[in-house]
Coordinates of C-alpha atoms in Angstrom, one line a residue:
M1 CA -27.6 -23.2 43.3
H2 CA -28.1 -22.1 46.6
E3 CA -26.2 -23.7 49.4
D4 CA -25.0 -27.0 50.6
E5 CA -24.3 -28.7 53.9
Q6 CA -20.9 -30.3 53.4
K7 CA -19.0 -31.1 56.5
D8 CA -15.9 -29.3 55.3
A9 CA -17.4 -26.6 53.1
P10 CA -19.0 -23.4 53.9
A11 CA -22.7 -23.4 53.4
W12 CA -23.5 -23.6 49.7
R13 CA -26.3 -22.1 47.8
R14 CA -26.1 -23.8 44.3
R15 CA -23.5 -25.2 41.9
F16 CA -18.9 -26.5 38.6
G17 CA -15.6 -26.6 36.3
C18 CA -12.3 -28.3 35.2
T19 CA -11.3 -31.8 36.1
A20 CA -7.7 -32.2 37.2
R21 CA -8.0 -36.0 37.3
H22 CA -8.7 -36.2 33.6
G23 CA -6.8 -33.1 32.6
A24 CA -9.7 -31.5 30.7
C25 CA -12.0 -28.6 31.2
W26 CA -15.8 -28.8 31.0
L27 CA -17.1 -27.8 27.6
H28 CA -19.9 -25.3 28.0
T29 CA -22.4 -25.1 25.2
Q30 CA -25.6 -23.1 24.8
P31 CA -28.8 -25.0 24.1
S32 CA -29.6 -23.1 20.9
A33 CA -31.4 -25.7 18.7
T34 CA -34.9 -24.8 17.6
S35 CA -36.0 -28.4 17.4
Q36 CA -35.0 -31.4 19.4
A37 CA -35.6 -34.8 17.9
P38 CA -36.9 -37.6 20.1
T39 CA -34.2 -38.8 22.4
T40 CA -34.0 -41.5 25.0
P41 CA -31.6 -40.6 27.9
T42 CA -28.8 -43.2 28.0
A43 CA -26.3 -44.0 30.7
P44 CA -22.8 -42.5 30.1
A45 CA -20.3 -45.0 28.6
T46 CA -18.6 -47.2 31.2
T47 CA -15.0 -48.3 31.2
G48 CA -15.9 -51.3 29.2
A49 CA -17.1 -53.6 32.0
Q50 CA -20.6 -54.8 32.0
P51 CA -22.8 -53.0 34.6
V52 CA -23.9 -55.2 37.5
Y53 CA -27.5 -55.0 38.8
G54 CA -28.4 -55.1 42.5
G55 CA -26.7 -54.3 45.7
T56 CA -26.9 -51.6 48.4
L57 CA -24.7 -48.5 48.3
N58 CA -24.1 -47.0 51.8
L59 CA -23.1 -43.3 52.1
D60 CA -22.3 -41.1 55.1
L61 CA -24.2 -37.8 55.0
A62 CA -22.9 -34.7 56.7
G63 CA -26.3 -33.6 57.9
A64 CA -30.0 -34.0 57.3
F65 CA -31.6 -33.2 53.9
P66 CA -33.1 -29.8 54.4
H67 CA -35.8 -30.4 51.8
L68 CA -37.2 -33.2 49.8
D69 CA -39.7 -31.0 47.9
P70 CA -38.4 -29.6 44.6
V71 CA -40.3 -26.3 45.1
K72 CA -38.1 -25.7 48.2
A73 CA -34.8 -27.4 47.3
Y74 CA -32.1 -24.9 46.5
D75 CA -29.0 -26.4 48.2
T76 CA -26.7 -29.2 47.1
T77 CA -27.6 -31.4 50.0
S78 CA -31.3 -31.3 49.1
Y79 CA -30.4 -31.7 45.4
E80 CA -28.7 -35.0 46.2
A81 CA -32.1 -36.4 47.1
V82 CA -34.5 -34.4 44.9
L83 CA -32.7 -35.3 41.7
Q84 CA -33.1 -39.0 42.5
F85 CA -36.8 -38.5 43.3
Y86 CA -37.9 -36.2 40.5
N87 CA -37.4 -35.6 36.8
Q88 CA -37.6 -32.4 34.7
L89 CA -38.6 -31.7 31.1
V90 CA -34.9 -31.6 30.1
T91 CA -31.6 -32.6 31.7
Y92 CA -27.8 -32.6 31.1
Q93 CA -26.1 -35.3 29.0
G94 CA -23.6 -37.1 31.1
A95 CA -20.7 -35.0 32.2
S96 CA -21.4 -32.2 29.7
N97 CA -23.4 -29.1 29.6
T98 CA -25.5 -30.3 26.6
I99 CA -29.2 -30.1 27.2
I100 CA -31.2 -33.2 26.2
P101 CA -34.9 -34.2 26.7
S102 CA -35.8 -36.0 29.9
L103 CA -39.6 -36.4 30.7
A104 CA -40.1 -34.6 27.3
S105 CA -39.3 -37.0 24.4
R106 CA -38.6 -34.0 22.2
Y107 CA -39.2 -30.3 22.0
T108 CA -39.4 -27.4 19.5
I109 CA -38.7 -23.7 19.9
S110 CA -40.5 -21.1 17.7
P111 CA -38.4 -19.0 15.3
N112 CA -38.9 -15.9 17.6
G113 CA -37.5 -17.9 20.6
K114 CA -40.6 -17.3 22.7
V115 CA -42.7 -20.5 22.3
Y116 CA -41.4 -23.8 23.6
T117 CA -43.4 -27.0 22.9
F118 CA -42.6 -30.2 24.8
Y119 CA -43.9 -33.6 23.8
L120 CA -44.1 -35.7 26.9
R121 CA -43.1 -39.4 27.4
N122 CA -45.3 -42.1 28.8
A123 CA -44.1 -42.0 32.4
T124 CA -45.7 -42.5 35.7
F125 CA -45.3 -41.4 39.3
W126 CA -44.5 -44.0 41.9
N127 CA -48.2 -44.3 42.8
G128 CA -49.0 -45.2 39.1
H129 CA -50.5 -41.8 38.2
P130 CA -49.5 -40.6 34.7
V131 CA -47.3 -37.7 34.0
T132 CA -49.2 -35.0 32.0
A133 CA -48.7 -31.4 31.1
Q134 CA -50.7 -30.5 34.3
S135 CA -47.9 -32.2 36.3
F136 CA -45.6 -29.4 35.2
I137 CA -48.2 -26.6 35.3
T138 CA -49.0 -27.5 39.0
E139 CA -45.3 -27.2 39.9
F140 CA -44.9 -23.9 38.1
E141 CA -47.9 -22.6 40.1
R142 CA -46.3 -23.9 43.3
V143 CA -43.0 -22.1 42.5
L144 CA -45.0 -18.9 41.9
N145 CA -47.1 -19.2 45.0
P146 CA -45.7 -16.5 47.4
A147 CA -46.6 -18.7 50.4
N148 CA -43.9 -21.2 49.3
S149 CA -41.1 -18.6 49.1
S150 CA -39.5 -20.7 46.4
G151 CA -36.0 -19.8 45.2
G152 CA -37.2 -20.7 41.7
Q153 CA -39.7 -17.8 41.4
G154 CA -37.2 -15.4 40.0
F155 CA -36.1 -17.8 37.3
I156 CA -39.5 -17.7 35.6
D157 CA -41.1 -14.5 36.8
P158 CA -41.6 -12.4 34.7
I159 CA -40.0 -14.6 32.0
I160 CA -43.1 -16.8 31.4
A161 CA -46.2 -14.9 30.1
G162 CA -48.6 -14.4 32.9
S163 CA -46.2 -15.4 35.6
N164 CA -46.2 -12.1 37.4
A165 CA -49.9 -11.7 37.3
Y166 CA -50.2 -15.2 38.9
Y167 CA -47.5 -14.4 41.5
S168 CA -49.1 -11.1 42.5
G169 CA -52.6 -12.7 42.8
H170 CA -54.1 -10.9 39.8
A171 CA -54.7 -14.1 37.8
K172 CA -55.8 -17.6 38.8
T173 CA -53.8 -19.3 36.0
I174 CA -50.5 -18.7 34.2
S175 CA -51.5 -17.6 30.7
G176 CA -48.1 -18.7 29.2
L177 CA -48.6 -22.4 30.2
K178 CA -51.0 -24.6 28.1
S179 CA -51.8 -28.3 28.2
L180 CA -52.4 -29.5 24.6
N181 CA -53.2 -32.8 22.9
G182 CA -55.0 -34.3 25.9
G183 CA -52.3 -33.4 28.3
K184 CA -49.5 -35.1 26.3
T185 CA -48.0 -31.8 25.2
L186 CA -46.9 -28.8 27.2
Q187 CA -46.6 -25.4 25.6
I188 CA -44.7 -22.5 27.4
T189 CA -44.8 -19.0 26.0
L190 CA -42.2 -16.4 27.2
M191 CA -42.6 -12.7 27.3
Q192 CA -39.4 -12.5 25.2
R193 CA -36.5 -14.6 24.1
D194 CA -34.4 -16.0 27.0
P195 CA -31.0 -17.5 26.1
V196 CA -30.8 -19.7 29.3
F197 CA -34.4 -20.9 29.5
L198 CA -33.6 -24.6 28.8
Y199 CA -30.9 -24.5 31.5
V200 CA -33.6 -23.1 33.9
L201 CA -36.0 -25.9 33.0
A202 CA -33.3 -28.5 34.0
M203 CA -33.4 -27.2 37.6
P204 CA -35.2 -29.3 40.2
F205 CA -37.7 -26.5 40.9
F206 CA -39.4 -27.3 37.6
S207 CA -39.9 -31.1 38.2
A208 CA -43.1 -33.0 37.4
V209 CA -45.3 -33.4 40.4
D210 CA -48.6 -35.4 40.8
P211 CA -51.4 -32.8 41.0
S212 CA -53.7 -35.1 43.0
Y213 CA -51.0 -35.8 45.5
I214 CA -50.2 -32.1 45.9
A215 CA -53.9 -31.3 46.4
A216 CA -54.3 -34.0 49.1
H217 CA -51.3 -33.1 51.3
S218 CA -49.9 -30.1 53.1
E219 CA -46.7 -28.5 52.0
S220 CA -44.9 -29.6 55.1
Y221 CA -46.0 -33.2 54.5
I222 CA -44.8 -33.1 50.9
D223 CA -41.4 -31.8 52.0
H224 CA -40.7 -35.0 53.9
N225 CA -42.8 -37.4 51.8
P226 CA -42.0 -37.0 48.2
M227 CA -44.0 -38.4 45.3
G228 CA -42.0 -38.4 42.1
T229 CA -41.0 -40.1 38.9
G230 CA -37.3 -40.6 39.6
P231 CA -35.1 -43.6 39.5
F232 CA -35.3 -44.1 43.3
Y233 CA -38.1 -43.6 45.8
L234 CA -38.0 -42.9 49.5
A235 CA -38.7 -46.2 51.1
S236 CA -38.2 -45.1 54.7
Y237 CA -36.4 -42.6 56.9
Q238 CA -35.6 -41.9 60.5
P239 CA -35.6 -38.1 61.0
N240 CA -32.1 -36.7 61.1
Q241 CA -30.6 -40.2 61.2
Q242 CA -31.1 -42.4 58.1
W243 CA -32.8 -42.3 54.6
V244 CA -33.4 -45.4 52.5
F245 CA -33.8 -44.9 48.7
K246 CA -35.1 -48.0 46.8
K247 CA -35.1 -48.7 43.1
N248 CA -38.1 -47.6 41.1
P249 CA -39.0 -50.7 39.0
H250 CA -41.2 -48.6 36.7
Y251 CA -38.7 -45.9 35.9
F252 CA -39.3 -44.5 32.4
Q253 CA -35.6 -44.8 31.4
K254 CA -35.2 -48.5 30.9
G255 CA -32.2 -50.3 32.3
I256 CA -31.4 -48.0 35.2
P257 CA -30.9 -47.6 38.0
Y258 CA -28.4 -50.4 38.6
L259 CA -28.5 -50.3 42.4
N260 CA -31.3 -51.8 44.4
E261 CA -30.9 -49.5 47.3
I262 CA -29.0 -46.5 48.6
V263 CA -28.8 -45.9 52.4
F264 CA -27.8 -42.4 53.6
T265 CA -26.7 -42.3 57.3
N266 CA -26.2 -39.0 59.1
N267 CA -22.6 -38.9 60.3
S268 CA -21.2 -35.7 61.8
S269 CA -17.7 -37.2 62.5
P270 CA -15.1 -36.8 59.8
S271 CA -12.9 -39.4 61.5
A272 CA -15.7 -42.0 61.5
E273 CA -16.5 -41.1 57.9
L274 CA -12.8 -41.8 56.9
L275 CA -12.8 -45.1 58.9
H276 CA -16.0 -46.2 57.1
Y277 CA -14.5 -45.5 53.7
K278 CA -11.2 -47.3 54.5
Q279 CA -13.2 -50.3 55.8
G280 CA -15.1 -50.4 52.5
L281 CA -18.4 -49.8 54.3
T282 CA -19.2 -46.7 52.2
G283 CA -18.7 -46.1 48.5
L284 CA -17.8 -42.4 48.4
L285 CA -15.9 -40.0 50.7
G286 CA -16.6 -36.3 50.3
Y287 CA -19.1 -36.8 47.6
N288 CA -22.0 -34.4 46.8
I289 CA -20.7 -32.0 44.1
G290 CA -20.8 -28.4 45.2
G291 CA -19.0 -28.8 48.5
N292 CA -15.3 -28.9 49.3
G293 CA -15.6 -32.7 49.3
I294 CA -13.2 -34.7 51.5
P295 CA -13.2 -33.3 55.0
S296 CA -10.0 -31.3 55.7
Q297 CA -8.8 -33.6 58.5
D298 CA -9.2 -36.6 56.2
Y299 CA -7.7 -35.0 53.2
L300 CA -4.0 -35.4 54.1
P301 CA -4.3 -39.0 55.2
I302 CA -6.0 -39.8 52.0
M303 CA -3.6 -37.9 49.7
M304 CA -0.5 -39.3 51.5
S305 CA -1.7 -42.9 51.0
P306 CA -0.4 -44.6 47.8
T307 CA -3.6 -46.5 47.6
Y308 CA -6.3 -44.0 48.5
S309 CA -4.8 -41.0 46.6
K310 CA -5.4 -42.8 43.4
Q311 CA -9.1 -42.9 44.1
V312 CA -9.5 -39.1 44.4
Y313 CA -11.3 -36.9 41.9
K314 CA -10.5 -33.2 41.9
V315 CA -12.4 -30.4 40.2
V316 CA -12.1 -26.7 40.3
Q317 CA -15.7 -25.6 40.8
V318 CA -17.7 -23.0 39.1
A319 CA -18.3 -21.5 42.5
T320 CA -17.4 -18.6 44.8
Q321 CA -17.1 -18.6 48.5
Y322 CA -17.8 -15.2 50.1
I323 CA -18.7 -13.1 53.1
G324 CA -22.0 -11.4 52.4
L325 CA -22.4 -7.8 53.7
N326 CA -25.9 -6.5 54.2
S327 CA -26.5 -3.4 52.1
K328 CA -29.7 -2.3 53.7
Y329 CA -29.4 -2.7 57.5
G330 CA -26.8 -1.7 60.1
P331 CA -23.3 -0.2 59.6
T332 CA -22.7 -2.3 56.4
A333 CA -25.5 -0.2 54.7
N334 CA -22.7 2.4 54.3
V335 CA -20.6 1.6 51.2
K336 CA -17.5 2.9 52.8
V337 CA -17.9 0.4 55.6
R338 CA -18.3 -2.4 53.2
R339 CA -15.2 -1.3 51.2
A340 CA -13.3 -1.1 54.4
L341 CA -14.1 -4.6 55.3
E342 CA -12.9 -5.8 51.9
Y343 CA -9.5 -4.4 52.6
A344 CA -9.5 -6.0 56.1
I345 CA -9.6 -9.6 54.7
N346 CA -6.5 -11.6 53.9
K347 CA -7.8 -13.9 51.2
N348 CA -4.5 -15.8 50.8
Y349 CA -4.6 -16.7 54.4
L350 CA -8.2 -18.0 54.1
V351 CA -7.1 -20.3 51.3
K352 CA -4.5 -21.7 53.7
V353 CA -7.3 -22.3 56.2
L354 CA -9.0 -24.3 53.5
G355 CA -5.9 -26.5 53.2
G356 CA -5.0 -25.0 49.9
R357 CA -8.0 -26.6 48.3
A358 CA -9.1 -23.3 46.7
L359 CA -7.9 -20.3 44.7
P360 CA -8.1 -16.8 46.2
A361 CA -11.1 -14.9 44.7
N362 CA -11.1 -11.3 43.6
Q363 CA -14.6 -11.1 41.9
I364 CA -18.0 -12.7 41.9
I365 CA -17.7 -14.7 38.6
P366 CA -15.3 -17.6 39.0
P367 CA -12.6 -18.1 36.4
S368 CA -14.1 -21.5 35.3
M369 CA -17.3 -19.8 34.1
P370 CA -17.2 -19.8 30.3
S371 CA -18.0 -16.1 30.2
G372 CA -18.1 -13.1 32.5
Y373 CA -14.8 -13.5 34.4
E374 CA -12.5 -10.5 34.0
A375 CA -8.8 -10.9 33.8
K376 CA -8.3 -7.4 35.2
L377 CA -10.9 -5.5 37.2
P378 CA -11.1 -1.7 37.3
A379 CA -9.1 0.0 40.1
N380 CA -12.3 0.9 42.1
A381 CA -13.4 -2.8 42.0
T382 CA -10.0 -4.2 43.1
Y383 CA -9.1 -4.8 46.7
S384 CA -5.9 -6.0 48.4
Y385 CA -5.2 -6.8 52.0
N386 CA -4.7 -3.4 53.6
P387 CA -5.7 -3.1 57.2
A388 CA -4.5 0.5 57.4
L389 CA -6.7 1.6 54.6
A390 CA -9.6 -0.3 56.1
K391 CA -9.2 1.7 59.4
K392 CA -9.1 4.9 57.4
L393 CA -12.3 4.1 55.5
L394 CA -14.0 3.2 58.7
A395 CA -13.1 6.5 60.2
Q396 CA -14.4 8.3 57.1
A397 CA -17.6 6.4 57.4
G398 CA -18.1 7.6 61.0
Y399 CA -16.7 4.5 62.8
P400 CA -13.2 5.6 64.0
H401 CA -13.4 3.1 66.8
G402 CA -15.2 0.4 64.8
F403 CA -18.5 -1.2 65.6
T404 CA -20.0 -4.4 66.9
T405 CA -21.9 -6.8 64.5
T406 CA -22.7 -10.5 64.0
I407 CA -21.4 -12.8 61.4
Y408 CA -23.6 -15.9 60.7
C409 CA -22.6 -19.4 59.6
D410 CA -23.9 -22.9 59.8
N411 CA -22.5 -25.4 62.3
S412 CA -22.3 -28.5 60.1
N413 CA -18.6 -28.2 59.0
P414 CA -15.4 -27.3 60.8
D415 CA -13.9 -25.4 57.9
D416 CA -16.9 -23.1 57.9
L417 CA -16.3 -22.1 61.5
R418 CA -12.5 -21.9 60.9
I419 CA -13.0 -19.4 58.1
T420 CA -15.6 -17.4 60.0
E421 CA -13.3 -17.2 63.1
A422 CA -10.4 -16.2 60.8
V423 CA -12.5 -13.4 59.4
Q424 CA -13.6 -12.5 62.9
S425 CA -9.9 -12.1 63.9
M426 CA -9.1 -9.9 60.8
L427 CA -12.0 -7.7 61.5
K428 CA -11.0 -7.3 65.1
A429 CA -7.6 -6.1 63.9
V430 CA -9.3 -3.0 62.3
G431 CA -11.6 -2.4 65.3
V432 CA -14.7 -4.3 64.3
T433 CA -16.1 -6.8 66.8
A434 CA -18.0 -9.6 64.9
N435 CA -19.7 -12.0 67.1
V436 CA -20.2 -15.5 65.5
N437 CA -23.7 -16.9 65.3
Q438 CA -23.7 -20.6 64.4
S439 CA -26.8 -22.7 63.8
S440 CA -27.9 -25.8 61.9
W441 CA -27.9 -25.6 58.2
G442 CA -31.7 -25.4 57.9
T443 CA -32.0 -22.7 60.6
F444 CA -29.1 -20.7 59.1
L445 CA -30.6 -20.9 55.6
T446 CA -34.1 -19.9 56.7
N447 CA -32.7 -16.9 58.6
N448 CA -30.4 -15.9 55.7
E449 CA -33.4 -15.7 53.3
T450 CA -35.0 -13.0 55.4
G451 CA -32.3 -10.6 54.3
K452 CA -31.6 -9.4 57.8
Q453 CA -28.2 -11.1 58.6
P454 CA -25.6 -8.2 58.8
M455 CA -22.8 -10.5 57.7
F456 CA -22.6 -14.2 56.7
N457 CA -20.3 -16.8 55.4
L458 CA -21.7 -18.6 52.4
A459 CA -21.0 -19.8 48.8
W460 CA -22.7 -20.0 45.5
V461 CA -22.3 -22.9 43.1
E462 CA -23.6 -22.5 39.5
D463 CA -27.1 -23.6 38.6
F464 CA -26.1 -23.4 34.9
P465 CA -23.1 -22.1 33.0
D466 CA -24.0 -18.5 32.5
P467 CA -23.0 -15.3 34.4
S468 CA -26.7 -14.4 34.9
D469 CA -26.9 -17.3 37.4
F470 CA -24.5 -15.4 39.7
L471 CA -25.2 -11.8 39.0
N472 CA -29.0 -11.7 38.3
T473 CA -29.9 -14.3 40.9
L474 CA -27.9 -12.8 43.7
F475 CA -27.8 -9.0 43.0
N476 CA -31.0 -8.0 41.1
S477 CA -33.3 -6.1 43.4
N478 CA -36.2 -8.3 42.4
Q479 CA -34.4 -11.3 44.0
R480 CA -34.5 -9.8 47.5
P481 CA -34.5 -11.3 50.1
V482 CA -34.5 -15.0 49.4
N483 CA -31.7 -15.1 46.8
N484 CA -30.3 -11.6 47.1
S485 CA -29.9 -11.9 50.9
T486 CA -27.4 -9.1 51.1
M487 CA -30.3 -6.8 50.1
Y488 CA -28.2 -5.1 47.5
S489 CA -30.1 -2.7 45.3
N490 CA -28.8 -0.5 42.5
P491 CA -31.1 0.7 39.6
T492 CA -28.2 0.9 37.2
V493 CA -27.2 -2.7 37.9
D494 CA -30.8 -3.8 37.6
K495 CA -31.1 -2.2 34.2
L496 CA -27.9 -3.9 33.0
L497 CA -29.0 -7.3 34.3
N498 CA -32.5 -7.0 32.9
T499 CA -31.2 -5.9 29.5
A500 CA -28.5 -8.7 29.3
A501 CA -31.1 -11.3 30.3
N502 CA -32.9 -10.9 27.0
M503 CA -29.9 -10.6 24.7
P504 CA -28.4 -13.5 22.7
A505 CA -25.2 -15.0 23.9
G506 CA -22.2 -13.0 22.7
T507 CA -19.7 -10.3 23.5
A508 CA -22.3 -7.5 23.8
R509 CA -24.2 -9.5 26.5
D510 CA -21.0 -10.5 28.3
N511 CA -19.9 -6.8 28.4
L512 CA -23.2 -5.8 30.2
Y513 CA -22.6 -8.5 32.8
K514 CA -19.0 -7.3 33.3
Q515 CA -20.2 -3.7 33.8
A516 CA -22.7 -4.9 36.4
Q517 CA -20.1 -6.9 38.2
N518 CA -17.7 -3.9 38.3
I519 CA -20.3 -1.7 39.9
I520 CA -21.3 -4.4 42.5
M521 CA -17.6 -5.0 43.3
S522 CA -17.0 -1.3 43.7
Q523 CA -19.8 -1.2 46.2
A524 CA -18.6 -4.3 48.0
A525 CA -21.8 -6.2 48.5
W526 CA -19.7 -9.3 48.8
I527 CA -16.2 -10.2 50.0
P528 CA -15.4 -13.0 47.5
Y529 CA -12.5 -14.9 49.1
A530 CA -12.1 -18.3 47.4
Y531 CA -12.8 -20.4 44.3
P532 CA -13.1 -23.9 45.8
V533 CA -11.7 -27.2 44.6
F534 CA -14.0 -30.2 45.0
T535 CA -12.4 -33.5 46.0
A536 CA -14.0 -36.9 46.4
A537 CA -12.7 -40.4 46.9
V538 CA -14.4 -43.2 45.0
Q539 CA -14.1 -46.8 45.9
P540 CA -12.5 -48.9 43.0
W541 CA -15.5 -51.2 43.1
L542 CA -18.0 -48.4 42.5
K543 CA -18.3 -48.0 38.8
G544 CA -20.0 -45.5 36.5
Y545 CA -19.3 -42.5 38.7
Y546 CA -18.6 -39.2 36.9
L547 CA -18.7 -35.4 37.6
N548 CA -21.3 -33.1 36.0
P549 CA -20.7 -29.4 36.3
N550 CA -24.4 -28.7 36.9
Q551 CA -25.8 -31.6 38.8
V552 CA -25.0 -33.8 41.9
D553 CA -23.8 -37.4 41.9
P554 CA -25.1 -39.6 39.2
L555 CA -26.4 -42.3 41.6
Q556 CA -28.8 -43.7 39.1
Y557 CA -25.8 -44.7 36.8
V558 CA -23.4 -46.1 39.4
W559 CA -23.0 -49.8 40.0
I560 CA -21.1 -52.1 42.4
A561 CA -18.6 -54.5 40.8
K562 CA -17.7 -57.8 42.4
H563 CA -15.0 -57.3 45.0

């Protein structure tokens, strides 16, 4: 996913791995079935206690939701809300990576893997309007509308037949999308087989939207006033202060949600957040999967407590924290400069800055990804902390006395600034003056997506368990500048990524991604510095909570026990 606004995480751009609490790694499976029988989503098994209906769950939020519109949401903070408001054709089953129908009751895939047919449930939007095939077609058109600058565009263009013609303005409809059977069936035709297409359809970008509501309102209005099918609807909000989600009594999945209401309150004080949790006023501390979780200043007090330490969940995420280096503009357009900066960074020290809640990173693909991670990189793609070599490379690049630049980060979390300032100090030691530019998460993200930030501190959390989500999304030339905000471009890498995208899962495909990663690392488009560990404290009276590697908190499934 793209990024997140956790108080104690760097900005995150989307999405996770191996649970230490339960001592088991996530099982990653490919959605390879050619036909899916009718399925009704069910709540994950509870601990044996009978779920209790009703009640209000209060949660502290590190900052405002940047977006409430699925066409724009590409950060884990926005996902927290959007996945409660909207539904997709398919979703993930519980804590697994298994794809199951959601607003589709079942689906079929043609023998050649190019035609997907989805049979829709009887479901309605909050305003009572029915969900039809057009509900999805309208959203696909919005994603492909250049005016919306949607991060989802690259996931379906040019994958879906006619998508590129629509995006470029050469067609008024998307030829690969058809409404059949009076709107009760949606047929999607691809240009060629895509092994991760079902994963893509589970992303919030491709939610059902009400066409009449979309037509009646401006994009800016929709971004603050959602109209979805989800288990909760937005009852009220005070801008940048509080958001109240209420139970959708007509939700198509019978029996949930259990809660009557969720109240998110913007709270920028980690000490106040800890106090609220200890007082039992909030149900979760450090929640919102995709961030570093419990604020660093709260982490030690929690872990040193015999009581609260037992309430902590820990997960090594399928995520990479990195410093992005612009490959098109400024001194970092020179590959020798970028390689020099790689050698200037002490990653082990940065892990200490994160309180040890991470592993040092040496490549783009995290070790918890089921494929693509390399136990040993080629020599030209391997970097160690070596300031002397960094200075030598800078001199060779024409910067014997260094240069002045700017490193961007968001201001919502102390760890983000601490990491950025530590990097600033390391760069200063090799002669590079990096001025820090901090801004709000929304401002930072908007600016980052222009592709003009010379350096930035960011992170990527998986959208789905496949190396293409990291490599194609962030380094393919066709993803510039919104997703590929380093502006990296290499025709050889593009060819490897485009070829791999259409191959079936297996060793041959994995090897192409490894080749692409080796080239990218040798050219130092990123300085990957950490693989983060997610932590969250969950009140003993909050039941039904679990961690999914691909989605945010399962708020529709949690319930409050008597206490």
